[in-house]
mmCIF file of C-alpha atoms in Angstrom:
data_model
loop_
_atom_site.group_PDB
_atom_site.id
_atom_site.type_symbol
_atom_site.label_atom_id
_atom_site.label_comp_id
_atom_site.label_asym_id
_atom_site.label_seq_id
_atom_site.Cartn_x
_atom_site.Cartn_y
_atom_site.Cartn_z
ATOM 1 C CA LEU W 257 -22.817 -16.516 -15.252
ATOM 2 C CA LEU W 258 -23.458 -16.172 -11.511
ATOM 3 C CA LEU W 259 -27.074 -16.323 -10.418
ATOM 4 C CA ARG W 260 -27.985 -14.929 -7.061
ATOM 5 C CA PRO W 261 -31.025 -16.416 -5.313
ATOM 6 C CA SER W 262 -33.742 -13.844 -4.715
ATOM 7 C CA PHE W 263 -33.544 -14.268 -0.909
ATOM 8 C CA VAL W 264 -29.900 -13.087 -0.771
ATOM 9 C CA ARG W 265 -29.557 -9.371 -0.140
ATOM 10 C CA THR W 266 -26.544 -7.240 -0.813
ATOM 11 C CA VAL W 267 -25.368 -5.668 2.410
ATOM 12 C CA HIS W 268 -23.067 -2.701 2.112
ATOM 13 C CA GLN W 269 -20.398 -2.868 4.763
ATOM 14 C CA PRO W 270 -18.612 0.226 6.022
ATOM 15 C CA GLU W 271 -15.023 0.540 4.960
ATOM 16 C CA ILE W 272 -12.744 -1.573 7.099
ATOM 17 C CA MET W 273 -9.204 -0.480 7.751
ATOM 18 C CA PHE W 274 -6.720 -3.115 8.888
ATOM 19 C CA LEU W 275 -3.626 -1.783 10.581
ATOM 20 C CA ALA W 276 -0.593 -3.964 11.168
ATOM 21 C CA PRO W 277 3.091 -3.363 11.780
ATOM 22 C CA ARG W 278 5.004 -2.040 8.844
ATOM 23 C CA ILE W 279 7.898 -4.419 9.464
ATOM 24 C CA LEU W 280 7.483 -8.058 10.453
ATOM 25 C CA HIS W 281 10.383 -10.492 10.728
ATOM 26 C CA VAL W 282 9.523 -14.092 11.564
ATOM 27 C CA GLY W 283 11.671 -17.125 12.260
ATOM 28 C CA GLY W 284 14.178 -18.732 14.543
ATOM 29 C CA GLY W 285 17.304 -16.655 15.015
ATOM 30 C CA THR W 286 15.599 -13.460 13.878
ATOM 31 C CA VAL W 287 16.618 -11.550 17.012
ATOM 32 C CA GLY W 288 20.279 -12.284 16.377
ATOM 33 C CA SER W 289 20.185 -11.706 12.647
ATOM 34 C CA GLN W 290 17.696 -8.843 12.259
ATOM 35 C CA LEU W 291 17.144 -6.848 15.470
ATOM 36 C CA GLY W 292 20.229 -4.644 15.263
ATOM 37 C CA GLU W 293 19.558 -3.929 11.601
ATOM 38 C CA VAL W 294 15.926 -2.976 12.325
ATOM 39 C CA VAL W 295 16.958 -0.555 15.092
ATOM 40 C CA ARG W 296 19.633 1.042 12.911
ATOM 41 C CA GLY W 297 17.245 1.127 9.942
ATOM 42 C CA LEU W 298 14.893 3.250 12.042
ATOM 43 C CA GLY W 299 17.797 5.628 12.707
ATOM 44 C CA ARG W 300 17.794 4.769 16.416
ATOM 45 C CA ARG W 301 20.794 4.417 18.701
ATOM 46 C CA ARG W 302 19.514 4.239 22.284
ATOM 47 C CA PRO W 303 16.831 1.557 22.782
ATOM 48 C CA LEU W 304 15.095 0.844 26.068
ATOM 49 C CA VAL W 305 14.308 -2.844 26.530
ATOM 50 C CA VAL W 306 10.944 -3.389 28.247
ATOM 51 C CA THR W 307 10.159 -6.797 29.725
ATOM 52 C CA ASP W 308 9.019 -8.535 32.888
ATOM 53 C CA GLU W 309 11.054 -9.684 35.880
ATOM 54 C CA PHE W 310 10.804 -13.378 34.962
ATOM 55 C CA LEU W 311 12.232 -12.965 31.465
ATOM 56 C CA ALA W 312 14.913 -10.601 32.726
ATOM 57 C CA SER W 313 16.130 -12.821 35.553
ATOM 58 C CA LYS W 314 15.140 -16.431 34.862
ATOM 59 C CA THR W 315 15.784 -16.836 31.124
ATOM 60 C CA ASP W 316 18.485 -15.840 28.668
ATOM 61 C CA THR W 317 16.001 -14.176 26.298
ATOM 62 C CA VAL W 318 16.571 -10.616 27.496
ATOM 63 C CA SER W 319 20.328 -11.064 27.782
ATOM 64 C CA LYS W 320 20.377 -12.114 24.102
ATOM 65 C CA VAL W 321 18.448 -8.968 23.138
ATOM 66 C CA VAL W 322 20.732 -6.817 25.297
ATOM 67 C CA GLY W 323 23.797 -8.421 23.683
ATOM 68 C CA VAL W 324 22.543 -7.849 20.146
ATOM 69 C CA LEU W 325 21.656 -4.227 20.898
ATOM 70 C CA GLY W 326 24.825 -3.547 22.862
ATOM 71 C CA VAL W 327 22.898 -1.857 25.674
ATOM 72 C CA LYS W 328 23.686 -1.898 29.392
ATOM 73 C CA ASP W 329 21.646 -3.641 32.064
ATOM 74 C CA GLY W 330 20.447 -0.179 33.143
ATOM 75 C CA ASP W 331 18.744 0.119 29.774
ATOM 76 C CA VAL W 332 16.323 -2.678 30.719
ATOM 77 C CA PHE W 333 12.990 -1.863 32.373
ATOM 78 C CA SER W 334 11.760 -5.136 33.911
ATOM 79 C CA LYS W 335 8.989 -3.840 36.170
ATOM 80 C CA THR W 336 6.046 -4.643 33.928
ATOM 81 C CA ILE W 337 3.262 -6.618 35.576
ATOM 82 C CA PRO W 338 0.610 -9.054 34.355
ATOM 83 C CA ASP W 339 -2.519 -7.080 33.426
ATOM 84 C CA PRO W 340 -0.850 -3.641 33.324
ATOM 85 C CA THR W 341 -2.354 -0.758 35.270
ATOM 86 C CA THR W 342 -2.176 2.986 34.747
ATOM 87 C CA THR W 343 0.243 3.093 37.703
ATOM 88 C CA SER W 344 2.620 0.516 36.175
ATOM 89 C CA VAL W 345 2.453 2.267 32.795
ATOM 90 C CA GLN W 346 3.294 5.598 34.430
ATOM 91 C CA ALA W 347 6.396 4.031 36.025
ATOM 92 C CA LEU W 348 7.649 3.182 32.543
ATOM 93 C CA VAL W 349 6.820 6.663 31.202
ATOM 94 C CA GLU W 350 9.045 8.107 33.935
ATOM 95 C CA ALA W 351 11.921 5.810 32.874
ATOM 96 C CA MET W 352 11.780 6.676 29.156
ATOM 97 C CA GLY W 353 13.795 9.894 29.138
ATOM 98 C CA GLY W 354 16.889 9.736 26.952
ATOM 99 C CA TYR W 355 15.815 6.733 24.881
ATOM 100 C CA ASP W 356 14.889 6.874 21.204
ATOM 101 C CA CYS W 357 12.985 3.580 20.758
ATOM 102 C CA VAL W 358 11.458 0.777 22.778
ATOM 103 C CA VAL W 359 12.131 -2.930 22.356
ATOM 104 C CA ALA W 360 9.332 -4.803 24.128
ATOM 105 C CA VAL W 361 10.183 -8.413 24.944
ATOM 106 C CA GLY W 362 7.660 -10.858 26.343
ATOM 107 C CA GLY W 363 3.981 -11.620 26.274
ATOM 108 C CA GLY W 364 1.077 -9.241 25.971
ATOM 109 C CA SER W 365 1.674 -7.402 29.248
ATOM 110 C CA PRO W 366 5.172 -6.042 28.488
ATOM 111 C CA MET W 367 4.046 -5.138 24.950
ATOM 112 C CA ASP W 368 0.827 -3.465 26.135
ATOM 113 C CA THR W 369 2.772 -1.564 28.803
ATOM 114 C CA ALA W 370 5.325 -0.399 26.213
ATOM 115 C CA LYS W 371 2.652 0.726 23.728
ATOM 116 C CA ALA W 372 0.654 2.648 26.319
ATOM 117 C CA ALA W 373 3.737 4.269 27.868
ATOM 118 C CA SER W 374 5.147 5.278 24.468
ATOM 119 C CA ALA W 375 1.894 7.039 23.571
ATOM 120 C CA LEU W 376 1.799 8.869 26.907
ATOM 121 C CA TYR W 377 5.453 9.822 26.659
ATOM 122 C CA GLU W 378 4.995 11.314 23.217
ATOM 123 C CA PHE W 379 1.493 12.781 23.387
ATOM 124 C CA GLY W 380 0.945 13.348 27.123
ATOM 125 C CA GLY W 381 -2.359 13.323 28.939
ATOM 126 C CA GLU W 382 -4.033 10.525 30.840
ATOM 127 C CA LEU W 383 -4.494 6.994 29.528
ATOM 128 C CA ARG W 384 -8.274 7.225 29.893
ATOM 129 C CA GLU W 385 -8.182 9.928 27.175
ATOM 130 C CA TYR W 386 -7.108 7.236 24.684
ATOM 131 C CA LYS W 387 -9.878 4.785 25.573
ATOM 132 C CA ALA W 388 -11.493 3.070 22.579
ATOM 133 C CA PRO W 389 -13.308 4.068 20.429
ATOM 134 C CA TYR W 390 -10.942 7.085 20.561
ATOM 135 C CA TYR W 391 -9.096 7.396 17.288
ATOM 136 C CA GLU W 392 -6.806 10.044 15.974
ATOM 137 C CA LYS W 393 -4.296 9.183 13.331
ATOM 138 C CA ARG W 394 -0.962 9.761 14.985
ATOM 139 C CA GLU W 395 2.211 7.843 14.446
ATOM 140 C CA LEU W 396 4.722 7.408 17.207
ATOM 141 C CA SER W 397 7.851 9.155 16.085
ATOM 142 C CA LYS W 398 9.761 9.760 19.313
ATOM 143 C CA LEU W 399 9.639 6.196 20.563
ATOM 144 C CA PRO W 400 8.826 3.620 17.908
ATOM 145 C CA ILE W 401 8.182 0.158 19.314
ATOM 146 C CA ILE W 402 9.873 -3.044 18.251
ATOM 147 C CA ALA W 403 7.989 -6.005 19.694
ATOM 148 C CA ILE W 404 9.550 -9.403 20.300
ATOM 149 C CA PRO W 405 6.849 -11.854 21.395
ATOM 150 C CA THR W 406 7.877 -14.793 23.557
ATOM 151 C CA THR W 407 4.409 -16.327 23.697
ATOM 152 C CA ALA W 408 1.708 -17.193 21.217
ATOM 153 C CA GLY W 409 -1.489 -15.694 22.445
ATOM 154 C CA THR W 410 -2.418 -12.045 22.711
ATOM 155 C CA GLY W 411 -1.255 -10.807 19.318
ATOM 156 C CA SER W 412 -0.259 -7.540 20.976
ATOM 157 C CA GLU W 413 2.763 -7.292 18.692
ATOM 158 C CA VAL W 414 0.544 -6.830 15.629
ATOM 159 C CA THR W 415 -2.095 -4.395 16.867
ATOM 160 C CA LYS W 416 -2.311 -0.751 17.842
ATOM 161 C CA PHE W 417 -4.552 -1.627 20.763
ATOM 162 C CA THR W 418 -3.441 -2.133 24.329
ATOM 163 C CA VAL W 419 -5.376 -3.217 27.404
ATOM 164 C CA VAL W 420 -4.685 -1.376 30.662
ATOM 165 C CA THR W 421 -6.600 -1.369 33.945
ATOM 166 C CA ASP W 422 -7.355 2.064 35.407
ATOM 167 C CA SER W 423 -5.700 2.013 38.853
ATOM 168 C CA ASP W 424 -8.336 4.373 40.286
ATOM 169 C CA SER W 425 -11.549 2.808 38.986
ATOM 170 C CA GLY W 426 -10.462 -0.802 38.369
ATOM 171 C CA GLU W 427 -11.979 -0.554 34.881
ATOM 172 C CA LYS W 428 -10.137 -2.524 32.210
ATOM 173 C CA ASN W 429 -9.825 -0.338 29.098
ATOM 174 C CA ALA W 430 -8.943 -1.047 25.516
ATOM 175 C CA LEU W 431 -6.788 1.833 24.374
ATOM 176 C CA TYR W 432 -5.831 2.790 20.859
ATOM 177 C CA ARG W 433 -2.401 4.282 20.310
#
């Protein structure tokens, strides 16, 4: 028998929906053992690797991903910047033609850039149109995103939110894709 003190009220919370990636592979060596299988399992053949200049040129992380995927160096977009802007996101949108998925490698900025650009590429419009609390249930089908985090921090790989600064106003916006 559970007795509830008279000073405790029952508060009815609104329904909470938790959204997370449908596929999550964790562990050392996962890129080498699982990445190719995940891409093929999605029915994709032409991935675009999205990262930053440091990871692309100063580490072997991106070259490992490129090797596993069998893509060319031209299939790597390494122009993401810390704290992505609408201008930097648009540069990625313009590079996405001909690709059928995105593999984002890095910290929060490459992943946020990839998520925002994928939504714009598929659905069009301006990023400010997707500013939270905007919500419309849409799944990315043209360019699904595979995220490979290289840091422990933002959690961008497990959310549908992205943070992008509006290049015109300087306002930092949380966007839902």
